[in-house]
PDB file of C-alpha atoms in Angstrom:
ATOM      1  CA  UNK A 259      -0.013   0.077   0.033  1.00 84.00           C
ATOM      2  CA  UNK A 260       2.642   2.805   0.905  1.00 90.00           C
ATOM      3  CA  UNK A 261       4.395   1.608  -2.514  1.00 89.00           C
ATOM      4  CA  UNK A 262       1.451   2.699  -4.163  1.00 86.00           C
ATOM      5  CA  UNK A 263       1.086   5.972  -2.820  1.00 88.00           C
ATOM      6  CA  UNK A 264       4.710   6.461  -4.138  1.00 91.00           C
ATOM      7  CA  UNK A 265       4.543   4.604  -7.274  1.00 90.00           C
ATOM      8  CA  UNK A 266       0.758   4.675  -8.556  1.00 87.00           C
ATOM      9  CA  UNK A 267       0.876   3.825 -12.482  1.00 87.00           C
ATOM     10  CA  UNK A 268       3.533   0.677 -11.016  1.00 90.00           C
ATOM     11  CA  UNK A 269       1.478  -2.687 -11.913  1.00 91.00           C
ATOM     12  CA  UNK A 270       3.315  -5.455 -10.748  1.00 93.00           C
ATOM     13  CA  UNK A 271       2.993  -2.956  -6.693  1.00 93.00           C
ATOM     14  CA  UNK A 272      -0.746  -4.143  -7.725  1.00 93.00           C
ATOM     15  CA  UNK A 273      -0.187  -7.445  -9.169  1.00 94.00           C
ATOM     16  CA  UNK A 274       1.509  -8.801  -6.151  1.00 94.00           C
ATOM     17  CA  UNK A 275      -0.602  -7.280  -3.052  1.00 94.00           C
ATOM     18  CA  UNK A 276      -3.805  -8.625  -5.143  1.00 94.00           C
ATOM     19  CA  UNK A 277      -2.002 -11.807  -5.455  1.00 94.00           C
ATOM     20  CA  UNK A 278      -1.708 -11.917  -1.376  1.00 93.00           C
ATOM     21  CA  UNK A 279      -5.641 -11.184  -0.506  1.00 95.00           C
ATOM     22  CA  UNK A 280      -6.576 -14.061  -2.943  1.00 94.00           C
ATOM     23  CA  UNK A 281      -3.772 -16.746  -1.508  1.00 92.00           C
ATOM     24  CA  UNK A 282      -5.162 -15.611   1.858  1.00 91.00           C
ATOM     25  CA  UNK A 283      -8.715 -16.108   1.295  1.00 92.00           C
ATOM     26  CA  UNK A 284      -9.430 -12.381   1.592  1.00 94.00           C
ATOM     27  CA  UNK A 285     -11.437 -12.022  -1.424  1.00 93.00           C
ATOM     28  CA  UNK A 286     -12.967  -8.569  -1.357  1.00 93.00           C
ATOM     29  CA  UNK A 287      -9.795  -7.023  -0.462  1.00 94.00           C
ATOM     30  CA  UNK A 288      -8.665  -8.960  -3.839  1.00 94.00           C
ATOM     31  CA  UNK A 289     -12.013  -7.278  -5.459  1.00 92.00           C
ATOM     32  CA  UNK A 290     -10.562  -3.590  -4.044  1.00 93.00           C
ATOM     33  CA  UNK A 291      -7.947  -3.877  -5.493  1.00 93.00           C
ATOM     34  CA  UNK A 292      -8.330  -4.550  -9.164  1.00 92.00           C
ATOM     35  CA  UNK A 293     -11.249  -2.528  -8.891  1.00 92.00           C
ATOM     36  CA  UNK A 294      -7.814   0.095  -8.152  1.00 91.00           C
ATOM     37  CA  UNK A 295      -5.885  -0.293 -10.654  1.00 92.00           C
ATOM     38  CA  UNK A 296      -4.882   1.637 -13.870  1.00 90.00           C
ATOM     39  CA  UNK A 297      -6.946   1.195 -17.040  1.00 89.00           C
ATOM     40  CA  UNK A 298      -3.432  -0.537 -17.772  1.00 88.00           C
ATOM     41  CA  UNK A 299      -3.027  -3.155 -15.267  1.00 90.00           C
ATOM     42  CA  UNK A 300      -6.222  -3.822 -15.899  1.00 90.00           C
ATOM     43  CA  UNK A 301      -5.887  -4.924 -19.789  1.00 90.00           C
ATOM     44  CA  UNK A 302      -2.835  -6.266 -18.890  1.00 92.00           C
ATOM     45  CA  UNK A 303      -2.862 -10.784 -18.468  1.00 94.00           C
ATOM     46  CA  UNK A 304      -1.680 -11.096 -14.871  1.00 94.00           C
ATOM     47  CA  UNK A 305      -4.136  -7.804 -14.335  1.00 94.00           C
ATOM     48  CA  UNK A 306      -7.305 -10.246 -16.311  1.00 95.00           C
ATOM     49  CA  UNK A 307      -5.019 -13.176 -14.429  1.00 96.00           C
ATOM     50  CA  UNK A 308      -6.051 -11.210 -11.232  1.00 95.00           C
ATOM     51  CA  UNK A 309      -9.626 -10.616 -11.768  1.00 95.00           C
ATOM     52  CA  UNK A 310     -10.347 -13.955 -12.751  1.00 96.00           C
ATOM     53  CA  UNK A 311      -9.096 -15.257 -10.189  1.00 96.00           C
ATOM     54  CA  UNK A 312     -11.116 -12.965  -7.267  1.00 95.00           C
ATOM     55  CA  UNK A 313     -13.767 -13.472  -9.224  1.00 95.00           C
ATOM     56  CA  UNK A 314     -14.422 -16.863  -9.021  1.00 96.00           C
ATOM     57  CA  UNK A 315     -13.759 -16.530  -6.175  1.00 94.00           C
ATOM     58  CA  UNK A 316     -16.198 -14.743  -4.787  1.00 94.00           C
ATOM     59  CA  UNK A 317     -18.873 -16.343  -6.872  1.00 94.00           C
ATOM     60  CA  UNK A 318     -18.838 -14.697 -10.084  1.00 95.00           C
ATOM     61  CA  UNK A 319     -18.143 -17.974 -11.763  1.00 96.00           C
ATOM     62  CA  UNK A 320     -19.261 -16.940 -14.972  1.00 96.00           C
ATOM     63  CA  UNK A 321     -17.238 -14.034 -15.218  1.00 96.00           C
ATOM     64  CA  UNK A 322     -14.705 -15.843 -14.228  1.00 96.00           C
ATOM     65  CA  UNK A 323     -15.005 -17.851 -17.230  1.00 97.00           C
ATOM     66  CA  UNK A 324     -15.042 -15.016 -19.659  1.00 97.00           C
ATOM     67  CA  UNK A 325     -11.552 -13.671 -17.904  1.00 96.00           C
ATOM     68  CA  UNK A 326     -10.373 -17.188 -18.668  1.00 97.00           C
ATOM     69  CA  UNK A 327     -11.198 -17.182 -22.097  1.00 97.00           C
ATOM     70  CA  UNK A 328     -10.093 -13.363 -23.170  1.00 96.00           C
ATOM     71  CA  UNK A 329      -6.542 -14.756 -21.485  1.00 97.00           C
ATOM     72  CA  UNK A 330      -6.688 -17.075 -23.743  1.00 97.00           C
ATOM     73  CA  UNK A 331      -7.497 -14.787 -26.479  1.00 96.00           C
ATOM     74  CA  UNK A 332      -3.914 -12.748 -25.491  1.00 95.00           C
ATOM     75  CA  UNK A 333      -1.610 -16.540 -25.079  1.00 96.00           C
ATOM     76  CA  UNK A 334      -3.040 -19.242 -26.000  1.00 94.00           C
ATOM     77  CA  UNK A 335      -2.296 -22.103 -23.438  1.00 95.00           C
ATOM     78  CA  UNK A 336      -1.839 -19.381 -20.476  1.00 97.00           C
ATOM     79  CA  UNK A 337      -1.485 -21.672 -17.632  1.00 97.00           C
ATOM     80  CA  UNK A 338      -2.851 -19.403 -15.333  1.00 97.00           C
ATOM     81  CA  UNK A 339      -6.510 -19.386 -17.600  1.00 97.00           C
ATOM     82  CA  UNK A 340      -5.941 -23.239 -18.310  1.00 98.00           C
ATOM     83  CA  UNK A 341      -5.795 -23.543 -14.284  1.00 97.00           C
ATOM     84  CA  UNK A 342      -8.756 -20.502 -13.892  1.00 98.00           C
ATOM     85  CA  UNK A 343     -11.072 -23.042 -15.889  1.00 98.00           C
ATOM     86  CA  UNK A 344     -10.292 -26.215 -13.923  1.00 97.00           C
ATOM     87  CA  UNK A 345     -11.468 -25.049 -11.271  1.00 97.00           C
ATOM     88  CA  UNK A 346     -14.168 -23.778 -12.461  1.00 97.00           C
ATOM     89  CA  UNK A 347     -14.894 -26.859 -14.506  1.00 97.00           C
ATOM     90  CA  UNK A 348     -14.735 -28.671 -10.976  1.00 96.00           C
ATOM     91  CA  UNK A 349     -16.903 -26.631  -9.144  1.00 95.00           C
ATOM     92  CA  UNK A 350     -20.103 -27.655 -11.361  1.00 95.00           C
ATOM     93  CA  UNK A 351     -18.616 -31.694 -10.900  1.00 94.00           C
ATOM     94  CA  UNK A 352     -16.987 -31.584 -14.085  1.00 95.00           C
ATOM     95  CA  UNK A 353     -13.888 -33.341 -12.831  1.00 94.00           C
ATOM     96  CA  UNK A 354     -12.477 -35.457 -15.858  1.00 94.00           C
ATOM     97  CA  UNK A 355     -13.254 -31.737 -17.993  1.00 96.00           C
ATOM     98  CA  UNK A 356     -11.360 -29.921 -14.753  1.00 97.00           C
ATOM     99  CA  UNK A 357      -8.472 -32.747 -14.885  1.00 96.00           C
ATOM    100  CA  UNK A 358      -8.194 -32.324 -18.582  1.00 97.00           C
ATOM    101  CA  UNK A 359      -7.229 -27.861 -18.381  1.00 98.00           C
ATOM    102  CA  UNK A 360      -4.922 -29.122 -14.646  1.00 98.00           C
ATOM    103  CA  UNK A 361      -2.900 -30.983 -16.968  1.00 97.00           C
ATOM    104  CA  UNK A 362      -2.748 -28.884 -19.858  1.00 97.00           C
ATOM    105  CA  UNK A 363      -1.714 -26.194 -17.772  1.00 98.00           C
ATOM    106  CA  UNK A 364       1.231 -27.822 -16.185  1.00 97.00           C
ATOM    107  CA  UNK A 365       2.096 -28.966 -20.676  1.00 97.00           C
ATOM    108  CA  UNK A 366       2.032 -25.298 -20.394  1.00 97.00           C
ATOM    109  CA  UNK A 367       4.250 -24.400 -17.606  1.00 97.00           C
ATOM    110  CA  UNK A 368       5.800 -27.298 -16.233  1.00 97.00           C
ATOM    111  CA  UNK A 369       6.568 -24.740 -13.034  1.00 96.00           C
ATOM    112  CA  UNK A 370       3.077 -24.529 -12.112  1.00 96.00           C
ATOM    113  CA  UNK A 371       2.083 -25.418  -8.717  1.00 96.00           C
ATOM    114  CA  UNK A 372      -1.196 -25.013  -7.977  1.00 96.00           C
ATOM    115  CA  UNK A 373      -1.756 -27.115 -10.708  1.00 97.00           C
ATOM    116  CA  UNK A 374      -0.376 -30.432  -9.711  1.00 98.00           C
ATOM    117  CA  UNK A 375      -2.200 -29.440  -6.249  1.00 97.00           C
ATOM    118  CA  UNK A 376      -5.410 -29.599  -7.585  1.00 97.00           C
ATOM    119  CA  UNK A 377      -5.078 -32.335 -10.106  1.00 97.00           C
ATOM    120  CA  UNK A 378      -3.944 -33.928  -6.465  1.00 97.00           C
ATOM    121  CA  UNK A 379      -6.954 -33.070  -5.104  1.00 97.00           C
ATOM    122  CA  UNK A 380      -8.746 -34.602  -8.723  1.00 96.00           C
ATOM    123  CA  UNK A 381      -7.202 -37.619  -7.983  1.00 95.00           C
ATOM    124  CA  UNK A 382      -7.452 -38.229  -4.459  1.00 95.00           C
ATOM    125  CA  UNK A 383     -10.467 -37.642  -4.214  1.00 92.00           C
ATOM    126  CA  UNK A 384     -10.751 -40.274  -6.939  1.00 91.00           C
ATOM    127  CA  UNK A 385      -9.283 -43.493  -4.889  1.00 91.00           C
ATOM    128  CA  UNK A 386      -6.192 -42.501  -6.908  1.00 93.00           C
ATOM    129  CA  UNK A 387      -4.131 -42.121  -4.011  1.00 93.00           C
ATOM    130  CA  UNK A 388      -0.792 -43.122  -5.735  1.00 94.00           C
ATOM    131  CA  UNK A 389      -0.910 -40.071  -8.636  1.00 95.00           C
ATOM    132  CA  UNK A 390      -2.359 -37.867  -6.163  1.00 96.00           C
ATOM    133  CA  UNK A 391       0.247 -37.821  -4.290  1.00 96.00           C
ATOM    134  CA  UNK A 392       2.967 -37.569  -6.588  1.00 96.00           C
ATOM    135  CA  UNK A 393       0.392 -34.519  -7.527  1.00 97.00           C
ATOM    136  CA  UNK A 394       0.987 -33.065  -4.071  1.00 97.00           C
ATOM    137  CA  UNK A 395       3.653 -33.288  -3.708  1.00 97.00           C
ATOM    138  CA  UNK A 396       4.971 -31.537  -6.986  1.00 97.00           C
ATOM    139  CA  UNK A 397       2.716 -28.942  -5.913  1.00 97.00           C
ATOM    140  CA  UNK A 398       3.900 -28.664  -2.781  1.00 97.00           C
ATOM    141  CA  UNK A 399       7.685 -28.247  -3.974  1.00 97.00           C
ATOM    142  CA  UNK A 400       6.913 -26.218  -6.493  1.00 97.00           C
ATOM    143  CA  UNK A 401       5.218 -23.883  -5.049  1.00 95.00           C
ATOM    144  CA  UNK A 402       5.005 -23.615  -1.295  1.00 96.00           C
ATOM    145  CA  UNK A 403       4.888 -20.822   0.131  1.00 93.00           C
ATOM    146  CA  UNK A 404       1.126 -21.134  -1.204  1.00 93.00           C
ATOM    147  CA  UNK A 405      -0.859 -22.258   1.526  1.00 92.00           C
ATOM    148  CA  UNK A 406      -3.665 -24.431  -0.416  1.00 93.00           C
ATOM    149  CA  UNK A 407      -0.168 -26.878  -1.493  1.00 95.00           C
ATOM    150  CA  UNK A 408       1.683 -27.001   1.535  1.00 96.00           C
ATOM    151  CA  UNK A 409      -2.036 -27.604   3.889  1.00 95.00           C
ATOM    152  CA  UNK A 410      -2.827 -30.271   1.088  1.00 96.00           C
ATOM    153  CA  UNK A 411      -0.163 -32.419   1.257  1.00 97.00           C
ATOM    154  CA  UNK A 412       0.241 -32.196   4.828  1.00 96.00           C
ATOM    155  CA  UNK A 413      -3.018 -33.139   5.572  1.00 95.00           C
ATOM    156  CA  UNK A 414      -3.059 -36.299   3.026  1.00 95.00           C
ATOM    157  CA  UNK A 415       0.755 -37.174   4.502  1.00 95.00           C
ATOM    158  CA  UNK A 416      -1.361 -36.742   7.798  1.00 94.00           C
ATOM    159  CA  UNK A 417      -4.126 -38.856   7.157  1.00 94.00           C
ATOM    160  CA  UNK A 418      -1.475 -41.457   5.399  1.00 94.00           C
ATOM    161  CA  UNK A 419       1.117 -40.862   8.146  1.00 93.00           C
ATOM    162  CA  UNK A 420       3.639 -40.751   5.839  1.00 92.00           C
ATOM    163  CA  UNK A 421       6.021 -38.255   7.781  1.00 94.00           C
ATOM    164  CA  UNK A 422       9.356 -39.712   7.267  1.00 92.00           C
ATOM    165  CA  UNK A 423       8.354 -40.316   3.957  1.00 91.00           C
ATOM    166  CA  UNK A 424       8.225 -36.332   3.493  1.00 95.00           C
ATOM    167  CA  UNK A 425      10.015 -35.138   5.634  1.00 96.00           C
ATOM    168  CA  UNK A 426      13.077 -33.874   3.317  1.00 95.00           C
ATOM    169  CA  UNK A 427      10.624 -32.768   1.805  1.00 96.00           C
ATOM    170  CA  UNK A 428      10.323 -30.098   4.175  1.00 96.00           C
ATOM    171  CA  UNK A 429      13.999 -29.944   5.240  1.00 96.00           C
ATOM    172  CA  UNK A 430      14.156 -28.845   1.963  1.00 97.00           C
ATOM    173  CA  UNK A 431      12.196 -25.891   1.099  1.00 97.00           C
ATOM    174  CA  UNK A 432      12.018 -24.615   4.948  1.00 96.00           C
ATOM    175  CA  UNK A 433      15.716 -24.514   3.214  1.00 95.00           C
ATOM    176  CA  UNK A 434      14.643 -22.061   0.763  1.00 96.00           C
ATOM    177  CA  UNK A 435      12.252 -20.113   2.372  1.00 96.00           C
ATOM    178  CA  UNK A 436      13.723 -19.843   6.276  1.00 93.00           C
ATOM    179  CA  UNK A 437      12.175 -16.879   7.359  1.00 93.00           C
ATOM    180  CA  UNK A 438       8.107 -18.729   6.535  1.00 94.00           C
ATOM    181  CA  UNK A 439       6.342 -18.953   9.232  1.00 92.00           C
ATOM    182  CA  UNK A 440       3.459 -21.634   8.171  1.00 92.00           C
ATOM    183  CA  UNK A 441       6.117 -23.841   6.436  1.00 95.00           C
ATOM    184  CA  UNK A 442       8.282 -23.687   9.876  1.00 94.00           C
ATOM    185  CA  UNK A 443       5.461 -24.871  11.812  1.00 92.00           C
ATOM    186  CA  UNK A 444       3.965 -27.549   9.173  1.00 94.00           C
ATOM    187  CA  UNK A 445       7.729 -28.408   9.979  1.00 95.00           C
ATOM    188  CA  UNK A 446       7.418 -28.924  13.728  1.00 93.00           C
ATOM    189  CA  UNK A 447       4.648 -30.477  13.633  1.00 92.00           C
ATOM    190  CA  UNK A 448       5.590 -33.521  11.373  1.00 95.00           C
ATOM    191  CA  UNK A 449       8.967 -33.838  14.317  1.00 94.00           C
ATOM    192  CA  UNK A 450       6.098 -34.037  16.398  1.00 92.00           C
ATOM    193  CA  UNK A 451       4.247 -36.812  15.092  1.00 93.00           C
ATOM    194  CA  UNK A 452       7.185 -39.154  14.269  1.00 94.00           C
ATOM    195  CA  UNK A 453       8.607 -38.582  18.061  1.00 92.00           C
ATOM    196  CA  UNK A 454      11.522 -36.425  17.386  1.00 93.00           C
ATOM    197  CA  UNK A 455      11.501 -33.905  20.428  1.00 91.00           C
ATOM    198  CA  UNK A 456      14.152 -32.921  20.805  1.00 90.00           C
ATOM    199  CA  UNK A 457      14.368 -32.033  17.401  1.00 93.00           C
ATOM    200  CA  UNK A 458      11.320 -30.206  17.160  1.00 91.00           C
ATOM    201  CA  UNK A 459      12.467 -27.997  20.756  1.00 90.00           C
ATOM    202  CA  UNK A 460      15.181 -26.585  18.299  1.00 91.00           C
ATOM    203  CA  UNK A 461      12.900 -26.340  15.852  1.00 92.00           C
ATOM    204  CA  UNK A 462      10.441 -24.346  18.337  1.00 90.00           C
ATOM    205  CA  UNK A 463      13.182 -22.348  19.888  1.00 89.00           C
ATOM    206  CA  UNK A 464      14.642 -21.156  16.426  1.00 92.00           C
ATOM    207  CA  UNK A 465      10.643 -19.459  15.331  1.00 90.00           C
ATOM    208  CA  UNK A 466      10.672 -18.577  18.910  1.00 89.00           C
ATOM    209  CA  UNK A 467      14.099 -16.133  17.592  1.00 91.00           C
ATOM    210  CA  UNK A 468      12.215 -15.716  14.669  1.00 91.00           C
ATOM    211  CA  UNK A 469       8.838 -15.157  14.529  1.00 90.00           C
ATOM    212  CA  UNK A 470       8.407 -14.057  18.568  1.00 88.00           C
ATOM    213  CA  UNK A 471       6.391 -15.236  21.106  1.00 83.00           C
ATOM    214  CA  UNK A 472       3.308 -16.629  21.434  1.00 78.00           C
ATOM    215  CA  UNK A 473       0.699 -17.864  24.318  1.00 78.00           C
ATOM    216  CA  UNK A 474       0.447 -20.447  21.904  1.00 76.00           C
ATOM    217  CA  UNK A 475       3.574 -21.626  21.066  1.00 79.00           C
ATOM    218  CA  UNK A 476       4.810 -21.239  24.230  1.00 81.00           C
ATOM    219  CA  UNK A 477       2.385 -23.715  25.721  1.00 81.00           C
ATOM    220  CA  UNK A 478       3.043 -26.027  22.591  1.00 79.00           C
ATOM    221  CA  UNK A 479       7.184 -25.994  23.670  1.00 82.00           C
ATOM    222  CA  UNK A 480       6.671 -26.487  26.951  1.00 84.00           C
ATOM    223  CA  UNK A 481       4.408 -29.533  26.498  1.00 83.00           C
ATOM    224  CA  UNK A 482       6.937 -30.654  24.016  1.00 84.00           C
ATOM    225  CA  UNK A 483       9.956 -29.914  26.492  1.00 83.00           C
ATOM    226  CA  UNK A 484       7.413 -32.183  29.063  1.00 85.00           C
ATOM    227  CA  UNK A 485       8.187 -35.399  26.656  1.00 83.00           C
ATOM    228  CA  UNK A 486      12.188 -34.784  26.787  1.00 82.00           C
ATOM    229  CA  UNK A 487      13.004 -33.450  29.935  1.00 78.00           C
ATOM    230  CA  UNK A 488      15.301 -30.182  31.436  1.00 71.00           C
ATOM    231  CA  UNK A 489      18.405 -30.405  29.966  1.00 66.00           C
TER     232      UNK A 489
END
């Protein structure tokens, strides 16, 4: 917001702010940012993408679909547009159609983590657990800071009890994103589930130093400390 005050015509600021609001499910705020964008930003591919995902989140699915088609008219096989059409198809119950859109998004951009996550959700719902875990893992490794990709992957790991298999994934993403609070706490919980209390306590101490003290974190730390006793 401060950046916008100093550079109100800089499109990237609006795009980034909208992305943050959409990922944190603050969709009304995302809509407001989109409405305040300069016209050049609104008509940019990323501007259309921001508007489309905000509209989808608010339930304006027909408008979101029209925006996705507009993106594709500007750039064929634009991954974000294909992913959005997949989300809209999934909401209508057309899972096979949604899966095709997600796969097309992946083919257009093999580094697009959210499309892998969405495809993994469909596979999980169809009972294809191995395929689902593979897709969800790829989505997590490619886009670990997107809240949905990390939360969904961890929930599946938790459901299957595959904590030891996933530990190296969390070690890697925490190494690459050392200041990301959500990832740090998911990794700590993964260690606790494996009863690796001493390592968990070390990571909790790191988190307290890095992110500050709050009551919930302190109580969790004391509970882990009780498991291993005073050092």
